[in-house]
Short mmCIF file of C-alpha atoms and ligand atoms in Angstrom, two decimals:
data_model
loop_
_atom_site.label_atom_id
_atom_site.label_comp_id
_atom_site.label_asym_id
_atom_site.label_seq_id
_atom_site.Cartn_x
_atom_site.Cartn_y
_atom_site.Cartn_z
CA MET A 154 0.00 0.00 0.00
CA VAL A 155 1.59 3.29 -1.08
CA ASN A 156 1.30 6.52 0.93
CA THR A 157 -0.06 9.47 -1.08
CA LYS A 158 -0.45 11.83 1.89
CA VAL A 159 1.33 15.20 1.90
CA SER A 160 1.28 18.17 4.25
CA LEU A 161 1.12 21.87 3.32
CA SER A 162 2.14 23.99 6.32
CA GLY A 163 0.18 21.74 8.65
CA LEU A 164 -2.74 21.18 6.27
CA GLU A 165 -2.83 17.41 5.81
CA LEU A 166 -3.93 16.23 2.35
CA ASP A 167 -4.89 12.64 1.46
CA ASN A 168 -3.11 13.18 -1.85
CA PRO A 169 -1.33 16.09 -3.54
CA VAL A 170 -3.92 16.64 -6.30
CA ILE A 171 -5.66 20.03 -6.17
CA PRO A 172 -7.82 21.51 -8.95
CA ALA A 173 -6.44 24.97 -9.73
CA SER A 174 -8.35 28.17 -9.18
CA GLY A 175 -10.59 29.19 -12.06
CA THR A 176 -10.94 25.67 -13.41
CA PHE A 177 -13.18 24.19 -10.70
CA GLY A 178 -15.64 26.94 -9.80
CA PHE A 179 -16.62 26.69 -6.15
CA GLY A 180 -16.49 22.90 -6.23
CA TYR A 181 -20.19 22.06 -6.01
CA GLU A 182 -20.48 22.32 -9.82
CA PHE A 183 -18.09 19.34 -10.12
CA ALA A 184 -19.75 17.49 -7.22
CA GLU A 185 -22.57 16.77 -9.69
CA LEU A 186 -20.08 14.64 -11.63
CA TYR A 187 -18.18 12.80 -8.89
CA ASP A 188 -17.50 12.77 -5.16
CA ILE A 189 -15.05 15.66 -4.84
CA ASN A 190 -14.00 14.45 -1.39
CA ILE A 191 -11.41 12.28 -3.16
CA LEU A 192 -9.41 15.48 -3.89
CA GLY A 193 -6.49 16.58 -1.74
CA SER A 194 -8.21 19.96 -1.66
CA PHE A 195 -9.16 22.51 -4.31
CA SER A 196 -8.57 26.18 -4.92
CA PHE A 197 -11.73 28.17 -5.53
CA LYS A 198 -12.27 30.88 -8.16
CA GLY A 199 -10.18 34.00 -7.60
CA THR A 200 -12.23 36.29 -5.38
CA THR A 201 -12.11 40.07 -5.13
CA ARG A 202 -13.76 42.61 -2.82
CA GLU A 203 -16.40 43.64 -5.40
CA PRO A 204 -18.34 41.32 -7.72
CA ARG A 205 -16.78 41.24 -11.19
CA PHE A 206 -18.42 40.50 -14.53
CA GLY A 207 -15.05 39.76 -16.15
CA ASN A 208 -13.64 40.78 -19.51
CA PRO A 209 -15.55 41.16 -22.77
CA THR A 210 -15.90 38.05 -24.96
CA PRO A 211 -14.36 36.27 -26.78
CA ARG A 212 -12.11 35.47 -23.86
CA ILE A 213 -10.98 31.94 -24.68
CA ALA A 214 -8.69 30.86 -27.55
CA GLU A 215 -7.75 27.27 -28.22
CA CYS A 216 -4.13 26.39 -28.98
CA PRO A 217 -2.31 23.13 -29.70
CA ASN A 218 -1.86 21.45 -26.30
CA GLY A 219 -3.22 24.43 -24.44
CA MET A 220 -5.56 27.38 -24.29
CA ILE A 221 -5.56 31.10 -23.67
CA ASN A 222 -8.03 32.67 -21.24
CA SER A 223 -8.83 36.26 -20.51
CA VAL A 224 -11.63 35.73 -18.03
CA GLY A 225 -10.75 38.84 -16.02
CA LEU A 226 -11.45 37.52 -12.53
CA GLN A 227 -15.17 37.06 -12.95
CA ASN A 228 -16.50 36.29 -9.47
CA PRO A 229 -19.44 37.17 -7.21
CA GLY A 230 -17.31 39.18 -4.73
CA ILE A 231 -16.19 38.27 -1.22
CA ASP A 232 -19.58 38.88 0.47
CA LYS A 233 -21.41 36.42 -1.76
CA VAL A 234 -18.57 33.92 -1.69
CA ILE A 235 -18.92 33.82 2.09
CA SER A 236 -22.70 33.97 2.30
CA GLU A 237 -23.64 31.81 -0.72
CA GLU A 238 -20.77 29.85 -2.32
CA LEU A 239 -19.08 28.44 0.78
CA PRO A 240 -22.37 27.18 2.33
CA LYS A 241 -23.14 25.35 -0.96
CA LEU A 242 -19.65 23.87 -0.98
CA LYS A 243 -19.97 22.72 2.63
CA LYS A 244 -22.86 20.46 1.64
CA CYS A 245 -20.66 18.41 -0.71
CA PHE A 246 -17.06 18.85 0.50
CA ASN A 247 -15.98 17.87 3.99
CA LYS A 248 -12.32 18.85 3.63
CA LYS A 249 -10.52 22.17 3.88
CA VAL A 250 -10.60 24.35 0.80
CA ILE A 251 -7.96 26.74 -0.56
CA ALA A 252 -9.24 30.32 -0.86
CA ASN A 253 -7.81 32.11 -3.90
CA ILE A 254 -7.84 35.88 -3.35
CA SER A 255 -7.10 38.59 -5.92
CA GLY A 256 -7.05 42.33 -5.69
CA PHE A 257 -6.40 45.75 -7.16
CA SER A 258 -4.69 47.28 -4.14
CA VAL A 259 -2.76 46.10 -1.09
CA ASP A 260 -5.74 47.11 1.07
CA GLU A 261 -8.10 44.99 -1.01
CA TYR A 262 -5.89 41.92 -0.66
CA ALA A 263 -5.69 42.44 3.09
CA TYR A 264 -9.43 43.09 3.42
CA CYS A 265 -10.45 39.95 1.52
CA CYS A 266 -7.86 37.74 3.21
CA GLU A 267 -8.87 38.93 6.68
CA ARG A 268 -12.52 38.11 5.88
CA ILE A 269 -11.84 34.69 4.36
CA ASP A 270 -9.41 33.75 7.15
CA LYS A 271 -12.40 33.60 9.53
CA GLU A 272 -14.14 30.92 7.45
CA GLU A 273 -13.87 27.55 9.12
CA GLN A 274 -13.73 25.56 5.86
CA VAL A 275 -10.76 27.54 4.54
CA GLY A 276 -7.52 25.70 5.28
CA LEU A 277 -5.08 27.82 3.33
CA ILE A 278 -5.13 31.18 1.56
CA GLU A 279 -3.62 31.46 -1.92
CA VAL A 280 -2.92 35.08 -2.76
CA ASN A 281 -3.04 35.59 -6.51
CA VAL A 282 -0.57 38.33 -7.48
CA SER A 283 -0.34 36.95 -11.00
CA CYS A 284 -3.57 37.34 -12.97
CA PRO A 285 -2.45 38.61 -16.41
CA ASN A 286 -5.97 39.65 -17.48
CA VAL A 287 -6.69 42.78 -15.47
CA HIS A 288 -5.18 46.25 -15.48
CA ASN A 289 -3.66 47.86 -12.37
CA GLY A 290 -4.05 44.74 -10.30
CA GLY A 291 -3.30 41.04 -10.31
CA MET A 292 0.01 40.58 -12.10
CA ALA A 293 1.07 44.16 -11.39
CA PHE A 294 1.75 42.98 -7.81
CA GLY A 295 3.51 39.82 -8.90
CA THR A 296 6.03 41.23 -11.34
CA SER A 297 7.84 43.33 -8.74
CA ALA A 298 9.58 41.74 -5.76
CA LYS A 299 8.84 44.87 -3.68
CA ALA A 300 5.12 44.90 -4.47
CA ALA A 301 4.77 41.12 -3.93
CA ALA A 302 6.48 41.47 -0.55
CA GLU A 303 4.22 44.37 0.38
CA VAL A 304 1.08 42.32 -0.35
CA THR A 305 2.52 39.36 1.56
CA LYS A 306 3.27 41.46 4.64
CA ALA A 307 -0.15 43.11 4.61
CA VAL A 308 -1.96 39.78 4.31
CA LYS A 309 0.16 38.04 6.93
CA ALA A 310 -0.58 40.85 9.39
CA VAL A 311 -4.33 40.09 9.31
CA THR A 312 -4.51 36.31 8.91
CA THR A 313 -3.92 33.19 11.00
CA LYS A 314 -4.00 30.52 8.27
CA PRO A 315 -1.11 29.57 5.98
CA VAL A 316 -0.63 32.11 3.20
CA TYR A 317 0.77 30.98 -0.16
CA ILE A 318 1.59 33.57 -2.80
CA LYS A 319 0.69 32.57 -6.38
CA LEU A 320 3.44 33.78 -8.69
CA SER A 321 3.53 34.86 -12.30
CA PRO A 322 5.93 33.31 -14.81
CA ASN A 323 5.87 36.58 -16.78
CA VAL A 324 8.99 37.92 -15.06
CA THR A 325 12.72 37.92 -15.64
CA ASP A 326 13.57 36.24 -12.36
CA ILE A 327 10.85 34.32 -10.54
CA VAL A 328 13.37 33.19 -7.91
CA GLU A 329 13.91 36.77 -6.74
CA ILE A 330 10.14 37.26 -6.31
CA ALA A 331 9.69 33.94 -4.48
CA LYS A 332 12.50 34.86 -2.09
CA ALA A 333 11.00 38.31 -1.46
CA CYS A 334 7.66 36.68 -0.57
CA GLU A 335 9.35 34.17 1.74
CA ASP A 336 11.30 36.98 3.45
CA ALA A 337 8.04 38.91 3.89
CA GLY A 338 6.51 35.97 5.76
CA ALA A 339 4.81 33.82 3.10
CA ASP A 340 4.18 30.28 4.33
CA GLY A 341 4.49 28.89 0.83
CA ILE A 342 4.60 29.59 -2.88
CA SER A 343 2.06 28.57 -5.55
CA MET A 344 3.48 28.56 -9.03
CA ILE A 345 3.06 29.14 -11.90
CA ASN A 346 0.08 31.14 -13.13
CA THR A 347 -0.44 31.44 -16.90
CA LEU A 348 2.02 32.77 -19.49
CA LEU A 349 0.93 35.89 -21.33
CA GLY A 350 0.04 34.90 -24.90
CA MET A 351 -2.14 35.73 -27.87
CA ARG A 352 -3.66 34.38 -31.09
CA ILE A 353 -4.66 36.22 -34.29
CA ASP A 354 -7.68 35.14 -36.34
CA LEU A 355 -6.50 34.79 -39.94
CA ARG A 356 -9.95 35.59 -41.34
CA THR A 357 -10.47 38.85 -39.44
CA LYS A 358 -6.72 39.49 -39.10
CA LYS A 359 -7.39 40.68 -35.56
CA PRO A 360 -6.63 39.20 -32.13
CA VAL A 361 -8.97 36.31 -31.27
CA ILE A 362 -9.39 37.55 -27.71
CA ALA A 363 -11.32 40.78 -27.13
CA ASN A 364 -8.72 41.87 -24.58
CA LYS A 365 -6.06 41.01 -27.23
CA MET A 366 -3.90 38.95 -24.88
CA GLY A 367 -4.56 36.35 -22.21
CA GLY A 368 -3.01 33.68 -20.05
CA PHE A 369 -1.69 30.59 -21.83
CA SER A 370 -2.03 27.31 -19.93
CA GLY A 371 -2.26 23.59 -20.60
CA ALA A 372 0.14 20.73 -21.28
CA ALA A 373 2.34 22.89 -23.53
CA ILE A 374 3.58 24.95 -20.56
CA PHE A 375 4.50 21.99 -18.32
CA PRO A 376 8.27 22.09 -19.02
CA VAL A 377 8.38 25.83 -18.24
CA ALA A 378 6.48 25.37 -14.98
CA LEU A 379 8.65 22.43 -14.00
CA ARG A 380 11.84 24.41 -14.65
CA MET A 381 10.60 27.31 -12.52
CA VAL A 382 9.54 25.05 -9.63
CA TYR A 383 12.97 23.41 -9.79
CA GLN A 384 14.70 26.80 -9.60
CA VAL A 385 12.55 28.18 -6.80
CA TYR A 386 12.92 24.98 -4.74
CA GLU A 387 16.68 25.58 -4.69
CA ALA A 388 16.19 29.10 -3.32
CA VAL A 389 13.42 28.91 -0.70
CA LYS A 390 12.67 26.76 2.35
CA VAL A 391 8.88 27.12 2.32
CA PRO A 392 6.71 24.52 0.51
CA ILE A 393 5.75 24.96 -3.14
CA ILE A 394 2.44 24.07 -4.78
CA GLY A 395 3.48 23.32 -8.35
CA MET A 396 1.19 23.86 -11.32
CA GLY A 397 1.25 24.57 -15.04
CA GLY A 398 0.13 22.00 -17.60
CA VAL A 399 -0.15 19.08 -15.19
CA SER A 400 -2.38 16.49 -16.86
CA SER A 401 -1.38 13.03 -15.60
CA ALA A 402 -0.12 11.12 -12.56
CA ASP A 403 3.32 11.05 -14.23
CA ASP A 404 3.26 14.86 -14.34
CA VAL A 405 2.37 15.00 -10.61
CA ILE A 406 5.39 12.87 -9.76
CA GLU A 407 7.68 14.89 -12.04
CA MET A 408 6.48 18.14 -10.44
CA MET A 409 7.15 16.73 -6.96
CA LEU A 410 10.63 15.56 -7.94
CA ALA A 411 11.30 19.15 -9.06
CA GLY A 412 10.31 20.38 -5.60
CA ALA A 413 6.53 20.66 -5.29
CA THR A 414 4.85 19.43 -2.11
CA ALA A 415 1.43 19.43 -3.77
CA VAL A 416 0.31 19.88 -7.35
CA GLN A 417 -2.54 21.80 -8.95
CA VAL A 418 -4.31 20.70 -12.10
CA GLY A 419 -5.78 23.54 -14.18
CA ALA A 420 -6.58 23.52 -17.89
CA ALA A 421 -6.90 19.72 -17.91
CA ASN A 422 -10.18 20.08 -15.95
CA LEU A 423 -11.63 22.15 -18.78
CA VAL A 424 -10.83 19.48 -21.38
CA GLU A 425 -11.78 16.52 -19.19
CA PRO A 426 -13.91 17.26 -16.12
CA TYR A 427 -12.82 13.94 -14.61
CA ALA A 428 -9.10 14.81 -15.00
CA CYS A 429 -8.39 15.09 -11.25
CA LYS A 430 -10.39 11.95 -10.46
CA ASN A 431 -8.45 10.05 -13.13
CA ILE A 432 -5.11 11.33 -11.84
CA ILE A 433 -5.96 10.41 -8.23
CA GLU A 434 -6.98 6.91 -9.31
CA GLU A 435 -3.82 6.50 -11.40
CA LEU A 436 -1.45 7.83 -8.75
CA PRO A 437 -0.98 4.65 -6.61
CA LYS A 438 -0.39 2.52 -9.75
CA THR A 439 2.07 5.09 -11.10
CA MET A 440 3.91 5.18 -7.76
CA GLU A 441 4.22 1.39 -7.81
CA LYS A 442 5.50 1.53 -11.39
CA TYR A 443 8.30 3.90 -10.35
CA LYS A 444 8.92 2.12 -7.02
CA ILE A 445 7.77 5.03 -4.84
CA ASP A 446 6.25 4.02 -1.47
CA ASP A 447 5.73 7.44 0.00
CA LEU A 448 5.10 10.61 -2.02
CA THR A 449 6.55 12.93 0.62
CA SER A 450 9.91 11.20 0.28
CA ILE A 451 10.27 12.29 -3.38
CA ILE A 452 9.75 16.04 -2.89
CA GLY A 453 12.75 17.74 -4.49
CA GLY A 454 14.24 14.34 -5.27
CA ALA A 455 15.60 15.47 -8.63
CA HIS A 456 18.05 17.90 -7.00
C1 LIG B 268 -8.80 35.24 -14.83
O1 LIG B 268 -9.84 35.25 -14.17
O2 LIG B 268 -8.54 36.12 -15.67
C2 LIG B 268 -7.79 34.16 -14.62
C3 LIG B 268 -7.21 34.22 -13.28
C4 LIG B 268 -5.72 34.24 -13.27
O3 LIG B 268 -5.07 34.00 -14.28
O4 LIG B 268 -5.14 34.50 -12.22
#
């Protein structure tokens, strides 16, 4: 019997598989398809202080082995997440959830994190400083080590639960930003968010996406994500949640060998809603195939 359990800053997970924010709604939508209690946890849709309608459409573009999204942080706002979404989730998920919080100012991040920190079902807060689809917010805080540290400090000052900062790959040196977040008190790092990309429609000769550019994700970005997790693991002591193109149990193991303690699955859920279920079912067999008894023992094993 293999051991798939991992621990994220004291949050014990039955397995390291976590649907990524923005690809799993608030969980109850997927609970209609399968028992989501098999998941390690999941990260809910990026939440802001105010409700957001998101960006104009079209905001999705398909690509070989991936996709571009420019959703623009569509969400019902922190009040409704607390009063409506979390109660619905509680009916079908008896584990701790990861709260993904976004913002347009340091105060907004702190406000939303302080509110969500009080929710019993939240086990960990993932602070998204890396959304590439909004102006004057999101990624603006994640492309500067100083700004990322400022958000981290402000959030840590008002929360009690582990805080993981979700980093952008759209930077020259992601290691510098990860270190700045760790120095500012982050309990962990989530990485990577999407890569800024675009497509042009050959018939209209104009960008496919109304916002012109969007975040590229899916299997095509896996080697980039893996490389960045590997680099950051060498530089920080806090745990890493690795993500970016993970689509199979093999990918989960590869990501953990690079240095991830847990692994998020994003775009794969949009292609195959059972992706996480399939990966969780495959994981023990894949571990046996590669002679791994205990997943925790392989974290960073490639170094
Ligand atoms: C979005 O809502 O635009 C995607 C979220 C993100 O990339 O952080």
